[in-house]
């Protein structure tokens, strides 16, 4: 036990309450009508205020309400992705009084084609898919040596692959691309 006067320091650590979006963060790609679980954290567990969720399709210029009456104790929300095409989508969460808020970085929403493959005579494979809104072209890929290789771009809804090796395994995918270059998810 020390005796006499001792030097000491008082250190303060001011932690302000804050809302923090955990998912999505930004740079992801989602398809319209997909179920997206938005997640957030209340850093100090102090948010008793009602929460509000919004999305923007134009880099935060305009906001559309998702829900403006979320319990302050909630940490997630099931959201149906809107049927839009944009690579400037953001999610914003805030408390009703507007003193706590967080906004994601931009992410993308664009349709995902459903690919159908049919083997024809002579080893030819016919790929087809349904149209995706606001698409100017489709990119066709083949999985070669564990990497997706671009085979062709087309404006059509079908693509024929000639001389595919009969009896061997081939994996193909198609991706929608908008006129402004926005790329959707590849088919699975």
Tab-separated table of C-alpha atoms in Angstrom:
chain	number	residue	atom	x	y	z
A	1	UNK	CA	0.000	0.000	0.000
A	2	UNK	CA	1.395	3.321	-1.096
A	3	UNK	CA	1.886	6.047	1.458
A	4	UNK	CA	1.609	9.778	1.036
A	5	UNK	CA	0.422	11.854	-1.904
A	6	UNK	CA	-0.075	9.963	-5.145
A	7	UNK	CA	-0.229	11.337	-8.689
A	8	UNK	CA	-3.385	10.434	-10.520
A	9	UNK	CA	-5.288	11.329	-13.693
A	10	UNK	CA	-8.995	11.526	-14.344
A	11	UNK	CA	-9.956	10.411	-17.814
A	12	UNK	CA	-13.385	10.949	-19.293
A	13	UNK	CA	-14.743	8.904	-22.162
A	14	UNK	CA	-17.832	10.563	-23.571
A	15	UNK	CA	-19.848	8.091	-25.585
A	16	UNK	CA	-22.796	9.448	-27.430
A	17	UNK	CA	-25.708	7.211	-28.301
A	18	UNK	CA	-25.820	6.359	-31.985
A	19	UNK	CA	-27.669	4.194	-34.452
A	20	UNK	CA	-25.469	2.158	-36.774
A	21	UNK	CA	-26.712	0.296	-39.833
A	22	UNK	CA	-25.113	-3.150	-39.985
A	23	UNK	CA	-26.697	-4.526	-43.175
A	24	UNK	CA	-26.763	-3.593	-45.920
A	25	UNK	CA	-23.593	-1.537	-45.794
A	26	UNK	CA	-23.362	-0.551	-49.449
A	27	UNK	CA	-21.888	-1.975	-52.679
A	28	UNK	CA	-24.233	-5.006	-52.533
A	29	UNK	CA	-26.620	-5.950	-55.366
A	30	UNK	CA	-30.205	-7.042	-54.777
A	31	UNK	CA	-33.042	-8.118	-57.053
A	32	UNK	CA	-36.494	-6.483	-57.010
A	33	UNK	CA	-39.015	-8.177	-54.692
A	34	UNK	CA	-36.172	-9.890	-52.781
A	35	UNK	CA	-36.635	-10.064	-49.013
A	36	UNK	CA	-33.920	-8.007	-47.366
A	37	UNK	CA	-33.375	-8.046	-43.614
A	38	UNK	CA	-32.140	-4.581	-42.670
A	39	UNK	CA	-30.087	-4.732	-39.444
A	40	UNK	CA	-28.842	-2.014	-37.111
A	41	UNK	CA	-27.413	-1.540	-33.655
A	42	UNK	CA	-28.067	1.003	-30.948
A	43	UNK	CA	-24.526	1.463	-29.607
A	44	UNK	CA	-25.502	2.272	-26.015
A	45	UNK	CA	-28.920	0.661	-25.854
A	46	UNK	CA	-30.429	4.049	-25.156
A	47	UNK	CA	-32.826	4.456	-28.068
A	48	UNK	CA	-36.322	4.358	-26.664
A	49	UNK	CA	-37.559	6.726	-29.342
A	50	UNK	CA	-39.579	5.356	-32.270
A	51	UNK	CA	-37.386	4.587	-35.303
A	52	UNK	CA	-37.944	5.425	-38.963
A	53	UNK	CA	-36.568	3.682	-42.058
A	54	UNK	CA	-36.297	5.257	-45.514
A	55	UNK	CA	-34.751	4.371	-48.869
A	56	UNK	CA	-33.460	6.568	-51.656
A	57	UNK	CA	-32.964	5.506	-55.278
A	58	UNK	CA	-31.084	8.680	-56.261
A	59	UNK	CA	-28.057	8.918	-53.961
A	60	UNK	CA	-29.976	10.468	-51.052
A	61	UNK	CA	-31.659	13.326	-52.902
A	62	UNK	CA	-35.214	12.022	-52.382
A	63	UNK	CA	-36.347	9.628	-49.646
A	64	UNK	CA	-39.270	7.192	-49.553
A	65	UNK	CA	-40.572	6.004	-46.184
A	66	UNK	CA	-40.307	2.259	-45.526
A	67	UNK	CA	-41.765	2.402	-42.004
A	68	UNK	CA	-41.978	5.360	-39.609
A	69	UNK	CA	-43.283	3.545	-36.534
A	70	UNK	CA	-40.607	0.977	-35.594
A	71	UNK	CA	-40.101	0.162	-31.931
A	72	UNK	CA	-36.959	1.732	-30.479
A	73	UNK	CA	-35.959	-1.676	-29.127
A	74	UNK	CA	-36.016	-3.345	-32.573
A	75	UNK	CA	-32.708	-4.187	-34.285
A	76	UNK	CA	-33.929	-5.485	-37.655
A	77	UNK	CA	-36.641	-5.024	-40.242
A	78	UNK	CA	-37.832	-7.260	-43.078
A	79	UNK	CA	-37.972	-5.153	-46.258
A	80	UNK	CA	-39.200	-6.125	-49.719
A	81	UNK	CA	-36.800	-4.605	-52.269
A	82	UNK	CA	-38.709	-2.231	-54.583
A	83	UNK	CA	-39.065	-2.952	-58.293
A	84	UNK	CA	-36.599	-0.312	-59.524
A	85	UNK	CA	-33.264	-0.197	-61.330
A	86	UNK	CA	-30.605	1.965	-59.681
A	87	UNK	CA	-27.027	1.770	-58.444
A	88	UNK	CA	-27.573	4.783	-56.168
A	89	UNK	CA	-29.842	3.143	-53.586
A	90	UNK	CA	-29.367	3.966	-49.907
A	91	UNK	CA	-31.116	3.011	-46.657
A	92	UNK	CA	-31.446	5.511	-43.816
A	93	UNK	CA	-32.470	4.874	-40.215
A	94	UNK	CA	-33.201	7.605	-37.716
A	95	UNK	CA	-35.015	8.136	-34.460
A	96	UNK	CA	-38.291	10.046	-34.628
A	97	UNK	CA	-36.722	13.185	-33.175
A	98	UNK	CA	-33.968	13.081	-35.829
A	99	UNK	CA	-31.089	13.335	-33.355
A	100	UNK	CA	-29.683	9.876	-34.198
A	101	UNK	CA	-29.279	8.627	-37.756
A	102	UNK	CA	-27.179	6.483	-40.098
A	103	UNK	CA	-27.196	6.018	-43.870
A	104	UNK	CA	-25.694	3.222	-45.961
A	105	UNK	CA	-23.344	3.715	-48.869
A	106	UNK	CA	-24.875	3.162	-52.306
A	107	UNK	CA	-25.988	-0.298	-53.384
A	108	UNK	CA	-27.644	-1.655	-56.538
A	109	UNK	CA	-31.108	-2.960	-57.357
A	110	UNK	CA	-31.631	-4.707	-60.699
A	111	UNK	CA	-33.436	-7.832	-61.852
A	112	UNK	CA	-31.895	-11.302	-62.035
A	113	UNK	CA	-32.625	-13.431	-65.105
A	114	UNK	CA	-33.870	-16.992	-64.746
A	115	UNK	CA	-31.777	-19.096	-67.134
A	116	UNK	CA	-33.017	-22.176	-68.973
A	117	UNK	CA	-30.606	-24.429	-70.912
A	118	UNK	CA	-31.659	-26.934	-73.559
A	119	UNK	CA	-29.293	-29.368	-75.258
A	120	UNK	CA	-29.913	-29.705	-78.990
A	121	UNK	CA	-28.542	-32.091	-81.595
A	122	UNK	CA	-24.809	-32.075	-82.233
A	123	UNK	CA	-23.891	-30.747	-78.830
A	124	UNK	CA	-25.443	-27.318	-79.340
A	125	UNK	CA	-26.839	-25.690	-76.170
A	126	UNK	CA	-29.662	-23.149	-76.345
A	127	UNK	CA	-29.764	-20.694	-73.416
A	128	UNK	CA	-32.891	-18.604	-72.849
A	129	UNK	CA	-34.166	-16.243	-70.140
A	130	UNK	CA	-37.009	-13.809	-69.467
A	131	UNK	CA	-36.696	-10.069	-70.077
A	132	UNK	CA	-35.522	-7.817	-67.233
A	133	UNK	CA	-36.933	-4.266	-67.027
A	134	UNK	CA	-34.650	-1.410	-68.110
A	135	UNK	CA	-32.079	-3.760	-69.646
A	136	UNK	CA	-30.182	-2.850	-72.799
A	137	UNK	CA	-28.143	-6.060	-73.071
A	138	UNK	CA	-27.346	-9.391	-71.441
A	139	UNK	CA	-23.923	-10.855	-70.776
A	140	UNK	CA	-23.488	-14.625	-71.099
A	141	UNK	CA	-20.837	-16.315	-68.940
A	142	UNK	CA	-19.330	-19.791	-68.726
A	143	UNK	CA	-17.567	-21.161	-65.659
A	144	UNK	CA	-14.084	-22.122	-66.885
A	145	UNK	CA	-11.388	-23.244	-64.431
A	146	UNK	CA	-13.393	-21.903	-61.464
A	147	UNK	CA	-13.779	-18.426	-62.992
A	148	UNK	CA	-16.692	-16.864	-64.828
A	149	UNK	CA	-15.586	-15.981	-68.370
A	150	UNK	CA	-17.631	-13.619	-70.542
A	151	UNK	CA	-18.679	-15.451	-73.711
A	152	UNK	CA	-20.840	-12.858	-75.406
A	153	UNK	CA	-23.089	-9.840	-74.989
A	154	UNK	CA	-26.476	-9.800	-76.709
A	155	UNK	CA	-29.719	-7.834	-76.835
A	156	UNK	CA	-31.684	-11.048	-77.485
A	157	UNK	CA	-33.357	-13.320	-74.909
A	158	UNK	CA	-31.618	-16.429	-76.260
A	159	UNK	CA	-28.081	-17.476	-77.063
A	160	UNK	CA	-26.862	-20.628	-78.803
A	161	UNK	CA	-23.575	-22.230	-77.815
A	162	UNK	CA	-22.359	-24.380	-80.718
A	163	UNK	CA	-20.241	-27.512	-80.402
A	164	UNK	CA	-20.499	-28.004	-76.661
A	165	UNK	CA	-18.697	-31.221	-75.726
A	166	UNK	CA	-21.344	-33.911	-75.322
A	167	UNK	CA	-21.139	-35.711	-71.971
A	168	UNK	CA	-19.058	-33.035	-70.271
A	169	UNK	CA	-20.201	-30.618	-67.568
A	170	UNK	CA	-20.737	-26.966	-68.487
A	171	UNK	CA	-22.012	-24.167	-66.273
A	172	UNK	CA	-23.526	-21.014	-67.804
A	173	UNK	CA	-24.960	-17.814	-66.386
A	174	UNK	CA	-26.540	-14.624	-67.718
A	175	UNK	CA	-26.491	-11.087	-66.310
A	176	UNK	CA	-28.681	-8.087	-67.193
A	177	UNK	CA	-26.960	-4.754	-67.962
A	178	UNK	CA	-28.835	-1.438	-68.157
A	179	UNK	CA	-28.128	1.295	-70.729
A	180	UNK	CA	-26.216	3.212	-68.029
A	181	UNK	CA	-24.028	0.179	-67.273
A	182	UNK	CA	-25.757	-1.014	-64.087
A	183	UNK	CA	-25.179	-4.768	-63.711
A	184	UNK	CA	-27.686	-6.987	-61.959
A	185	UNK	CA	-27.084	-10.331	-60.294
A	186	UNK	CA	-26.102	-13.265	-62.485
A	187	UNK	CA	-28.575	-16.081	-62.853
A	188	UNK	CA	-28.079	-19.117	-60.650
